[in-house]
Short mmCIF file of C-alpha atoms in Angstrom, two decimals:
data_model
loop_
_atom_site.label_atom_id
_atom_site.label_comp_id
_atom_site.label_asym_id
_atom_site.label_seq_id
_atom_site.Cartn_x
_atom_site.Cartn_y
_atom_site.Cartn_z
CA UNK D 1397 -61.77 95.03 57.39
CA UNK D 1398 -61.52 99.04 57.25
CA UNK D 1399 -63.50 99.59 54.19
CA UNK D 1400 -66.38 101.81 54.52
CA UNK D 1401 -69.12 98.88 53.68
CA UNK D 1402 -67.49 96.50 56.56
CA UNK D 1403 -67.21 98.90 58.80
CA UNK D 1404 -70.98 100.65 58.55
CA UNK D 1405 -71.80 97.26 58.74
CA UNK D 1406 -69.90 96.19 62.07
CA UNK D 1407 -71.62 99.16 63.40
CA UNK D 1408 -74.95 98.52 62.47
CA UNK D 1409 -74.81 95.03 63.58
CA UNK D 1410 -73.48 95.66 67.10
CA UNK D 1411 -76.37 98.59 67.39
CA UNK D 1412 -79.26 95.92 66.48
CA UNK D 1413 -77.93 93.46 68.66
CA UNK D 1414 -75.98 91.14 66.32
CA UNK D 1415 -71.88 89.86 66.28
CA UNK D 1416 -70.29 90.98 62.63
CA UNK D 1417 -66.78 88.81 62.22
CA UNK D 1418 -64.67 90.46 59.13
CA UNK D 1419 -61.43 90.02 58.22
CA UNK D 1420 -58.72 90.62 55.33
CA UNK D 1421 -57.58 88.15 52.91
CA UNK D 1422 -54.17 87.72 52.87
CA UNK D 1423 -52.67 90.16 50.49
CA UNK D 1424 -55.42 92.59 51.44
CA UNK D 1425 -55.45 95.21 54.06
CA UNK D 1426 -54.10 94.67 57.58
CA UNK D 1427 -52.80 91.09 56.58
CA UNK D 1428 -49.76 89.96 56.19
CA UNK D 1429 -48.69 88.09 52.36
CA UNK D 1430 -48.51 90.18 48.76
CA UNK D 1431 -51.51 90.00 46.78
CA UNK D 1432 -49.79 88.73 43.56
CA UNK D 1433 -49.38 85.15 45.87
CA UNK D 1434 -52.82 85.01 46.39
CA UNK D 1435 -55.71 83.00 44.53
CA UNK D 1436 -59.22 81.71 44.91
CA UNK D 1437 -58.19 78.83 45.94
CA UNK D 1438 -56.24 80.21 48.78
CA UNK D 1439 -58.76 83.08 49.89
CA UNK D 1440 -61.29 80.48 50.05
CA UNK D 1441 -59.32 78.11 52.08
CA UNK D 1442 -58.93 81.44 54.25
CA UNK D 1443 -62.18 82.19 54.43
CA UNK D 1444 -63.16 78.25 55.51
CA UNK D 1445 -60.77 78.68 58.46
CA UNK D 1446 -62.05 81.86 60.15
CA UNK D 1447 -65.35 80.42 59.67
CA UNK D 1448 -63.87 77.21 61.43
CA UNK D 1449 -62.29 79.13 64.07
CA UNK D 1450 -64.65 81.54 65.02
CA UNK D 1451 -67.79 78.74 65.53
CA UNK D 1452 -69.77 80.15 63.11
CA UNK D 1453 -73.46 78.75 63.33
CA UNK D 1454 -76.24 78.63 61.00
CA UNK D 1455 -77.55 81.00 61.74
CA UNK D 1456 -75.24 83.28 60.24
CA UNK D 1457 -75.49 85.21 56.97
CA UNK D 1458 -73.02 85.70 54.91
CA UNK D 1459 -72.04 89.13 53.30
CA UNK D 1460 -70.28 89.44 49.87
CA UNK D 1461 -69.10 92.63 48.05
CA UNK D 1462 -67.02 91.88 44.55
CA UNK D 1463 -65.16 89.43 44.87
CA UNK D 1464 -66.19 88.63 47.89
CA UNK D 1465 -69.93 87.92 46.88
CA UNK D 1466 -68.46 84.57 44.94
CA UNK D 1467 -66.25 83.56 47.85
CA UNK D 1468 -69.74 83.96 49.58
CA UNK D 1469 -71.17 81.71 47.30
CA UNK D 1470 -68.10 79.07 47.35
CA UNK D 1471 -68.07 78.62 50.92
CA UNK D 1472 -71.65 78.26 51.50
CA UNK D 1473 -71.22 75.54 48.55
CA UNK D 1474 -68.34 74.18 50.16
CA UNK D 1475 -69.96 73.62 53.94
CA UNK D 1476 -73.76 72.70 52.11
CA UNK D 1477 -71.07 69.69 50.69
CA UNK D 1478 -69.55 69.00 53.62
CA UNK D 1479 -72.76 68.89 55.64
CA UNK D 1480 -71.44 71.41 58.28
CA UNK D 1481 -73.52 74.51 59.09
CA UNK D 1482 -74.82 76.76 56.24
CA UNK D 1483 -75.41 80.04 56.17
CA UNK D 1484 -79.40 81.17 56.56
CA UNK D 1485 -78.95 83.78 54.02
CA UNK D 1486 -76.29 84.96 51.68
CA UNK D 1487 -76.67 88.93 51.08
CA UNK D 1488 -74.11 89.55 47.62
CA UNK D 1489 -73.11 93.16 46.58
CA UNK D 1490 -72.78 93.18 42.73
CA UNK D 1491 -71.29 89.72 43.53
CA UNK D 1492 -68.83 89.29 41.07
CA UNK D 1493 -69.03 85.35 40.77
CA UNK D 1494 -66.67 83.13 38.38
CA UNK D 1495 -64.47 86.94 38.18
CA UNK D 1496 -61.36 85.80 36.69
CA UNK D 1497 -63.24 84.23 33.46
CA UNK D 1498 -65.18 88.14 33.66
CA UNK D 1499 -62.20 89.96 33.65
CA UNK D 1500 -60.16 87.33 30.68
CA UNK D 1501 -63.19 87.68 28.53
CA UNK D 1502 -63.46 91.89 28.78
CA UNK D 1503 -59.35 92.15 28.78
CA UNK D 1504 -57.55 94.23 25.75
CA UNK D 1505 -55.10 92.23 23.71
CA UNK D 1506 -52.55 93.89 25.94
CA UNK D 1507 -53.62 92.59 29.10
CA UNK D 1508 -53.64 89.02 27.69
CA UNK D 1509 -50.45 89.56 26.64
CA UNK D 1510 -48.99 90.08 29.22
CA UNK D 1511 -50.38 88.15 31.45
CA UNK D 1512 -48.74 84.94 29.31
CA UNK D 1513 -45.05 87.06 28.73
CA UNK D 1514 -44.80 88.53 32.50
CA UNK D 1515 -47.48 86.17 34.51
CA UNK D 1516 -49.28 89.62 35.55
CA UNK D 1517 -51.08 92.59 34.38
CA UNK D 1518 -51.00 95.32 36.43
CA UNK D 1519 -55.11 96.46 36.24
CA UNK D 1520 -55.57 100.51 36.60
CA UNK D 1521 -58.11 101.29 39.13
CA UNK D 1522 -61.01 103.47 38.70
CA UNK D 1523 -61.29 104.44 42.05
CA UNK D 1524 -57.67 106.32 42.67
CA UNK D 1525 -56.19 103.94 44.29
CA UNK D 1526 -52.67 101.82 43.09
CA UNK D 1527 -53.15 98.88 39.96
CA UNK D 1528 -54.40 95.93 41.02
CA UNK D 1529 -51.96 93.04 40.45
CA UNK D 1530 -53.93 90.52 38.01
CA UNK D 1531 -51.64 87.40 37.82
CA UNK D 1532 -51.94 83.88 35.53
CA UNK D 1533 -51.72 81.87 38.70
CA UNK D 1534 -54.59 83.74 39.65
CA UNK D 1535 -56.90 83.38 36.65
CA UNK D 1536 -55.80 79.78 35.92
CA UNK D 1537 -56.72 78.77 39.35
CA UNK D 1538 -59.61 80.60 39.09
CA UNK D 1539 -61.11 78.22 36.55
CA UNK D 1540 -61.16 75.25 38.78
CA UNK D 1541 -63.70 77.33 40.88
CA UNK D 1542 -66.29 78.28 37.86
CA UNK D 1543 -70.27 78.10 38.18
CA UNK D 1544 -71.81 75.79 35.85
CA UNK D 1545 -75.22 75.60 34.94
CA UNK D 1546 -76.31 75.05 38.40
CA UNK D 1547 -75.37 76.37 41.91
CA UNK D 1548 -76.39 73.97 44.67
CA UNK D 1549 -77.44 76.26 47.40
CA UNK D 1550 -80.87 75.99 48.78
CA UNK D 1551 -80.68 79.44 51.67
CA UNK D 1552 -82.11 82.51 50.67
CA UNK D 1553 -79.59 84.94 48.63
CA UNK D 1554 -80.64 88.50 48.38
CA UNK D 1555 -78.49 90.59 45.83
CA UNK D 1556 -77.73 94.17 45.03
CA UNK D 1557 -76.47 95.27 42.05
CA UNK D 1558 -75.97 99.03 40.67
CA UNK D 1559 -77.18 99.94 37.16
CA UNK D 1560 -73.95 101.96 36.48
CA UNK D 1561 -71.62 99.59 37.21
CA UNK D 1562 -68.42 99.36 35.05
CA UNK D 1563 -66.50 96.80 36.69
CA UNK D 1564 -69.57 93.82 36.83
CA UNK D 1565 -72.54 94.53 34.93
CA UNK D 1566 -75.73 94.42 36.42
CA UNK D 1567 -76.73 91.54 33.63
CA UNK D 1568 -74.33 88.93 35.31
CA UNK D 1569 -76.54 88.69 38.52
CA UNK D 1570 -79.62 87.97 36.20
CA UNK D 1571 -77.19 85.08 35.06
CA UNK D 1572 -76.32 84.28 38.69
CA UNK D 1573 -80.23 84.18 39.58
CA UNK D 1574 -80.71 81.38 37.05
CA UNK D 1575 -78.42 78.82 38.04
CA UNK D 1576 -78.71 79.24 41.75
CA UNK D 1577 -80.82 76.20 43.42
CA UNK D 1578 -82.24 78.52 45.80
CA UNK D 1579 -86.18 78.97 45.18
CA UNK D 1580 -85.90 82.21 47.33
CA UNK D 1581 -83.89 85.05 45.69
CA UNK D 1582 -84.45 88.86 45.21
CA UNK D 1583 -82.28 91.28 42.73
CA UNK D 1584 -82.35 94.35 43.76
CA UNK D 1585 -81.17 97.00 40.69
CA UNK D 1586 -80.03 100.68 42.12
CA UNK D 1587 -80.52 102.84 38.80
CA UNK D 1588 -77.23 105.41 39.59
CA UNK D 1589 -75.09 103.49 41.63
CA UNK D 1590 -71.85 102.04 40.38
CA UNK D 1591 -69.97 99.29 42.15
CA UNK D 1592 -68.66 100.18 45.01
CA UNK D 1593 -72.25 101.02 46.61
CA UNK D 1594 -71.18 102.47 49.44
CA UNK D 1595 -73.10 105.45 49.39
CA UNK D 1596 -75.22 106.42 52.36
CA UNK D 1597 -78.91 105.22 50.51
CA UNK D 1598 -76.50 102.28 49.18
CA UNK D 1599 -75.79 101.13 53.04
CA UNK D 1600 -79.28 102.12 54.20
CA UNK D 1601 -80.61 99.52 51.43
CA UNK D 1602 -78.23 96.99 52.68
CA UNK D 1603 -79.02 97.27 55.96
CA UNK D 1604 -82.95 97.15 55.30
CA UNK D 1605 -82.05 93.93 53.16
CA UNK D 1606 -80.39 92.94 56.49
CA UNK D 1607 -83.04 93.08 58.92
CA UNK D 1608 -84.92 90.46 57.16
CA UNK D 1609 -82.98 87.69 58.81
CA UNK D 1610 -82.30 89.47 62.11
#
Protein backbone atom coordinates (compact mmCIF):
# COMPACT_ATOMS: atom_id res chain seq x y z
CA UNK A 1 0.00 0.00 0.00
CA UNK A 2 3.27 2.30 0.49
CA UNK A 3 4.75 1.85 -2.86
CA UNK A 4 5.38 4.90 -4.77
CA UNK A 5 2.70 3.96 -7.73
CA UNK A 6 -0.21 3.34 -4.95
CA UNK A 7 0.51 6.03 -3.17
CA UNK A 8 0.81 8.89 -6.18
CA UNK A 9 -2.18 7.30 -7.03
CA UNK A 10 -4.23 7.62 -3.64
CA UNK A 11 -3.21 11.15 -3.96
CA UNK A 12 -4.24 11.90 -7.24
CA UNK A 13 -7.51 10.29 -6.78
CA UNK A 14 -8.53 12.09 -3.58
CA UNK A 15 -7.33 15.57 -5.46
CA UNK A 16 -9.81 14.83 -8.55
CA UNK A 17 -12.50 13.91 -6.43
CA UNK A 18 -12.39 10.08 -6.47
CA UNK A 19 -12.06 7.17 -3.32
CA UNK A 20 -8.69 4.90 -4.10
CA UNK A 21 -9.04 1.52 -1.74
CA UNK A 22 -5.41 -0.35 -1.72
CA UNK A 23 -4.23 -2.82 0.30
CA UNK A 24 -1.32 -5.53 0.81
CA UNK A 25 -1.54 -9.08 0.07
CA UNK A 26 -0.78 -11.10 2.73
CA UNK A 27 2.89 -11.75 2.75
CA UNK A 28 3.38 -8.27 1.34
CA UNK A 29 3.96 -5.07 3.10
CA UNK A 30 2.04 -4.01 6.21
CA UNK A 31 0.23 -7.50 6.33
CA UNK A 32 0.53 -9.99 8.43
CA UNK A 33 1.52 -13.96 6.86
CA UNK A 34 5.17 -14.88 5.06
CA UNK A 35 5.17 -14.64 1.47
CA UNK A 36 6.49 -18.21 0.83
CA UNK A 37 2.58 -19.30 2.20
CA UNK A 38 1.10 -17.33 -0.27
CA UNK A 39 -0.35 -18.21 -3.86
CA UNK A 40 -2.67 -17.01 -6.58
CA UNK A 41 -5.14 -18.73 -5.41
CA UNK A 42 -5.01 -17.18 -2.04
CA UNK A 43 -4.18 -13.44 -3.13
CA UNK A 44 -7.09 -13.68 -5.30
CA UNK A 45 -9.42 -14.97 -2.74
CA UNK A 46 -7.90 -11.80 -0.84
CA UNK A 47 -8.44 -9.57 -3.26
CA UNK A 48 -12.40 -10.90 -3.78
CA UNK A 49 -12.93 -10.11 -0.07
CA UNK A 50 -11.80 -6.47 0.19
CA UNK A 51 -13.69 -5.97 -2.87
CA UNK A 52 -16.67 -7.69 -0.94
CA UNK A 53 -16.14 -5.73 2.06
CA UNK A 54 -15.54 -2.47 0.95
CA UNK A 55 -18.98 -2.32 -1.52
CA UNK A 56 -17.18 -1.86 -4.40
CA UNK A 57 -19.55 -0.73 -7.36
CA UNK A 58 -19.25 -0.77 -10.98
CA UNK A 59 -18.23 1.82 -11.36
CA UNK A 60 -14.91 1.19 -10.19
CA UNK A 61 -11.70 0.58 -12.15
CA UNK A 62 -9.41 -1.58 -11.34
CA UNK A 63 -5.57 -0.88 -11.20
CA UNK A 64 -2.89 -3.61 -11.78
CA UNK A 65 0.95 -3.29 -11.63
CA UNK A 66 2.95 -6.89 -12.09
CA UNK A 67 1.46 -9.18 -10.64
CA UNK A 68 -1.14 -7.37 -9.76
CA UNK A 69 -2.31 -6.52 -13.41
CA UNK A 70 -3.38 -10.50 -13.69
CA UNK A 71 -5.07 -10.54 -10.29
CA UNK A 72 -6.80 -7.49 -12.02
CA UNK A 73 -7.74 -9.52 -14.73
CA UNK A 74 -8.85 -12.70 -12.49
CA UNK A 75 -11.14 -10.89 -10.39
CA UNK A 76 -12.87 -8.95 -12.95
CA UNK A 77 -13.23 -12.61 -14.60
CA UNK A 78 -14.25 -13.97 -11.47
CA UNK A 79 -17.27 -11.26 -10.58
CA UNK A 80 -18.18 -11.00 -14.79
CA UNK A 81 -18.88 -15.09 -13.76
CA UNK A 82 -20.54 -14.56 -10.87
CA UNK A 83 -22.75 -11.81 -12.26
CA UNK A 84 -21.83 -9.33 -9.41
CA UNK A 85 -20.53 -5.86 -10.30
CA UNK A 86 -17.63 -5.47 -12.82
CA UNK A 87 -15.24 -3.16 -13.03
CA UNK A 88 -15.84 -0.20 -15.90
CA UNK A 89 -12.28 -0.29 -16.79
CA UNK A 90 -9.24 -2.29 -15.94
CA UNK A 91 -5.96 0.03 -16.24
CA UNK A 92 -2.77 -2.93 -16.17
CA UNK A 93 0.90 -1.79 -15.65
CA UNK A 94 3.13 -4.23 -17.67
CA UNK A 95 0.49 -6.67 -16.32
CA UNK A 96 2.27 -9.65 -15.84
CA UNK A 97 -0.67 -12.19 -16.54
CA UNK A 98 -0.33 -16.20 -16.27
CA UNK A 99 3.42 -15.04 -14.28
CA UNK A 100 4.34 -18.22 -12.77
CA UNK A 101 4.30 -20.16 -16.33
CA UNK A 102 6.60 -16.60 -17.41
CA UNK A 103 8.95 -16.99 -14.86
CA UNK A 104 9.19 -21.43 -15.22
CA UNK A 105 9.68 -20.93 -18.89
CA UNK A 106 12.72 -18.02 -18.57
CA UNK A 107 14.22 -19.94 -15.25
CA UNK A 108 18.06 -21.35 -15.42
CA UNK A 109 18.41 -25.05 -14.84
CA UNK A 110 19.27 -24.00 -11.32
CA UNK A 111 16.19 -22.40 -10.43
CA UNK A 112 14.20 -25.45 -11.61
CA UNK A 113 16.19 -27.36 -9.63
CA UNK A 114 15.65 -26.25 -6.89
CA UNK A 115 12.49 -25.43 -6.86
CA UNK A 116 11.70 -29.55 -7.11
CA UNK A 117 14.83 -30.44 -4.30
CA UNK A 118 13.97 -27.41 -1.73
CA UNK A 119 10.20 -26.34 -2.91
CA UNK A 120 11.73 -22.64 -3.41
CA UNK A 121 14.11 -20.57 -5.28
CA UNK A 122 15.12 -17.69 -3.75
CA UNK A 123 14.81 -14.99 -7.05
CA UNK A 124 17.60 -12.02 -6.84
CA UNK A 125 16.02 -8.73 -7.30
CA UNK A 126 17.03 -6.16 -9.67
CA UNK A 127 15.85 -3.42 -7.83
CA UNK A 128 18.12 -3.72 -4.38
CA UNK A 129 15.85 -5.00 -2.46
CA UNK A 130 15.98 -8.83 -0.55
CA UNK A 131 15.27 -12.27 -3.05
CA UNK A 132 12.01 -12.86 -3.70
CA UNK A 133 10.85 -16.25 -2.35
CA UNK A 134 9.61 -18.27 -5.60
CA UNK A 135 8.02 -21.49 -4.17
CA UNK A 136 6.46 -24.90 -6.09
CA UNK A 137 3.23 -24.40 -4.22
CA UNK A 138 3.25 -21.20 -5.79
CA UNK A 139 3.89 -22.02 -9.45
CA UNK A 140 1.85 -25.27 -9.32
CA UNK A 141 -1.10 -23.40 -8.13
CA UNK A 142 -0.46 -20.94 -10.43
CA UNK A 143 -1.38 -23.18 -13.35
CA UNK A 144 -4.91 -23.69 -12.35
CA UNK A 145 -5.26 -19.86 -12.95
CA UNK A 146 -3.69 -19.73 -16.72
CA UNK A 147 -5.26 -17.62 -19.74
CA UNK A 148 -6.25 -19.67 -22.56
CA UNK A 149 -6.98 -18.59 -25.85
CA UNK A 150 -9.65 -16.33 -24.73
CA UNK A 151 -10.26 -13.91 -21.78
CA UNK A 152 -13.95 -13.26 -21.18
CA UNK A 153 -14.00 -9.68 -20.19
CA UNK A 154 -16.05 -7.29 -22.16
CA UNK A 155 -14.91 -3.52 -19.97
CA UNK A 156 -12.43 -1.46 -21.43
CA UNK A 157 -8.63 -2.43 -20.39
CA UNK A 158 -6.07 0.19 -21.05
CA UNK A 159 -2.38 -1.11 -20.65
CA UNK A 160 1.08 0.28 -20.18
CA UNK A 161 3.96 -1.44 -20.83
CA UNK A 162 7.78 -0.15 -20.90
CA UNK A 163 10.03 -1.05 -23.86
CA UNK A 164 12.99 -1.83 -21.48
CA UNK A 165 11.49 -4.06 -19.41
CA UNK A 166 13.51 -7.11 -18.14
CA UNK A 167 11.24 -8.72 -15.87
CA UNK A 168 7.88 -8.94 -18.53
CA UNK A 169 8.53 -8.11 -21.97
CA UNK A 170 6.62 -5.67 -23.65
CA UNK A 171 5.61 -8.62 -26.36
CA UNK A 172 3.42 -10.48 -23.69
CA UNK A 173 0.78 -7.61 -23.58
CA UNK A 174 0.52 -7.87 -27.49
CA UNK A 175 -0.33 -11.59 -26.48
CA UNK A 176 -2.66 -10.38 -23.72
CA UNK A 177 -4.46 -7.93 -26.33
CA UNK A 178 -5.40 -10.93 -28.46
CA UNK A 179 -7.20 -13.11 -26.28
CA UNK A 180 -8.99 -10.51 -24.28
CA UNK A 181 -12.93 -10.35 -25.26
CA UNK A 182 -12.88 -6.77 -24.78
CA UNK A 183 -13.44 -4.85 -28.26
CA UNK A 184 -12.02 -1.70 -26.47
CA UNK A 185 -8.29 -1.90 -25.56
CA UNK A 186 -5.26 0.48 -25.95
CA UNK A 187 -1.34 -0.58 -25.45
CA UNK A 188 0.45 1.99 -24.61
CA UNK A 189 4.56 1.23 -25.24
CA UNK A 190 6.99 3.80 -23.15
CA UNK A 191 10.33 3.44 -25.30
CA UNK A 192 12.92 3.84 -21.96
CA UNK A 193 10.99 2.76 -19.22
CA UNK A 194 11.58 -0.54 -17.50
CA UNK A 195 9.07 -2.17 -15.20
CA UNK A 196 8.60 -0.59 -12.38
CA UNK A 197 7.25 2.71 -14.23
CA UNK A 198 7.15 4.74 -11.56
CA UNK A 199 8.88 7.56 -12.85
CA UNK A 200 7.34 11.00 -12.70
CA UNK A 201 6.25 11.03 -16.86
CA UNK A 202 5.47 7.18 -16.00
CA UNK A 203 2.69 8.38 -13.24
CA UNK A 204 1.72 11.46 -15.26
CA UNK A 205 0.80 8.88 -18.20
CA UNK A 206 -1.09 6.82 -15.79
CA UNK A 207 -2.93 9.34 -14.46
CA UNK A 208 -3.89 10.87 -18.01
CA UNK A 209 -4.93 7.12 -18.85
CA UNK A 210 -7.00 7.63 -15.65
CA UNK A 211 -9.06 10.51 -16.32
CA UNK A 212 -10.72 8.78 -19.10
CA UNK A 213 -13.15 7.04 -16.83
CA UNK A 214 -13.37 9.76 -14.17
Amino acid sequence: MDGEKAMALDAWAGSNGAGCLRFDYSGHGLSSGACEDGTISRWLDEADAVIAAAAVSGRSVFVGSSMGGWLSLLIARRLAELDRPSPAALVLIAPAWNMTRVMLDRFPPEAKAALERDGVFLRPSAYGAEPYPITKTLVDDGERHLFGETIGISAPVRIIHGQQDADIPWRHSLDLIDRLAAPDIRLTLVKDAEHRLSRPQDLALLFATLAEFL
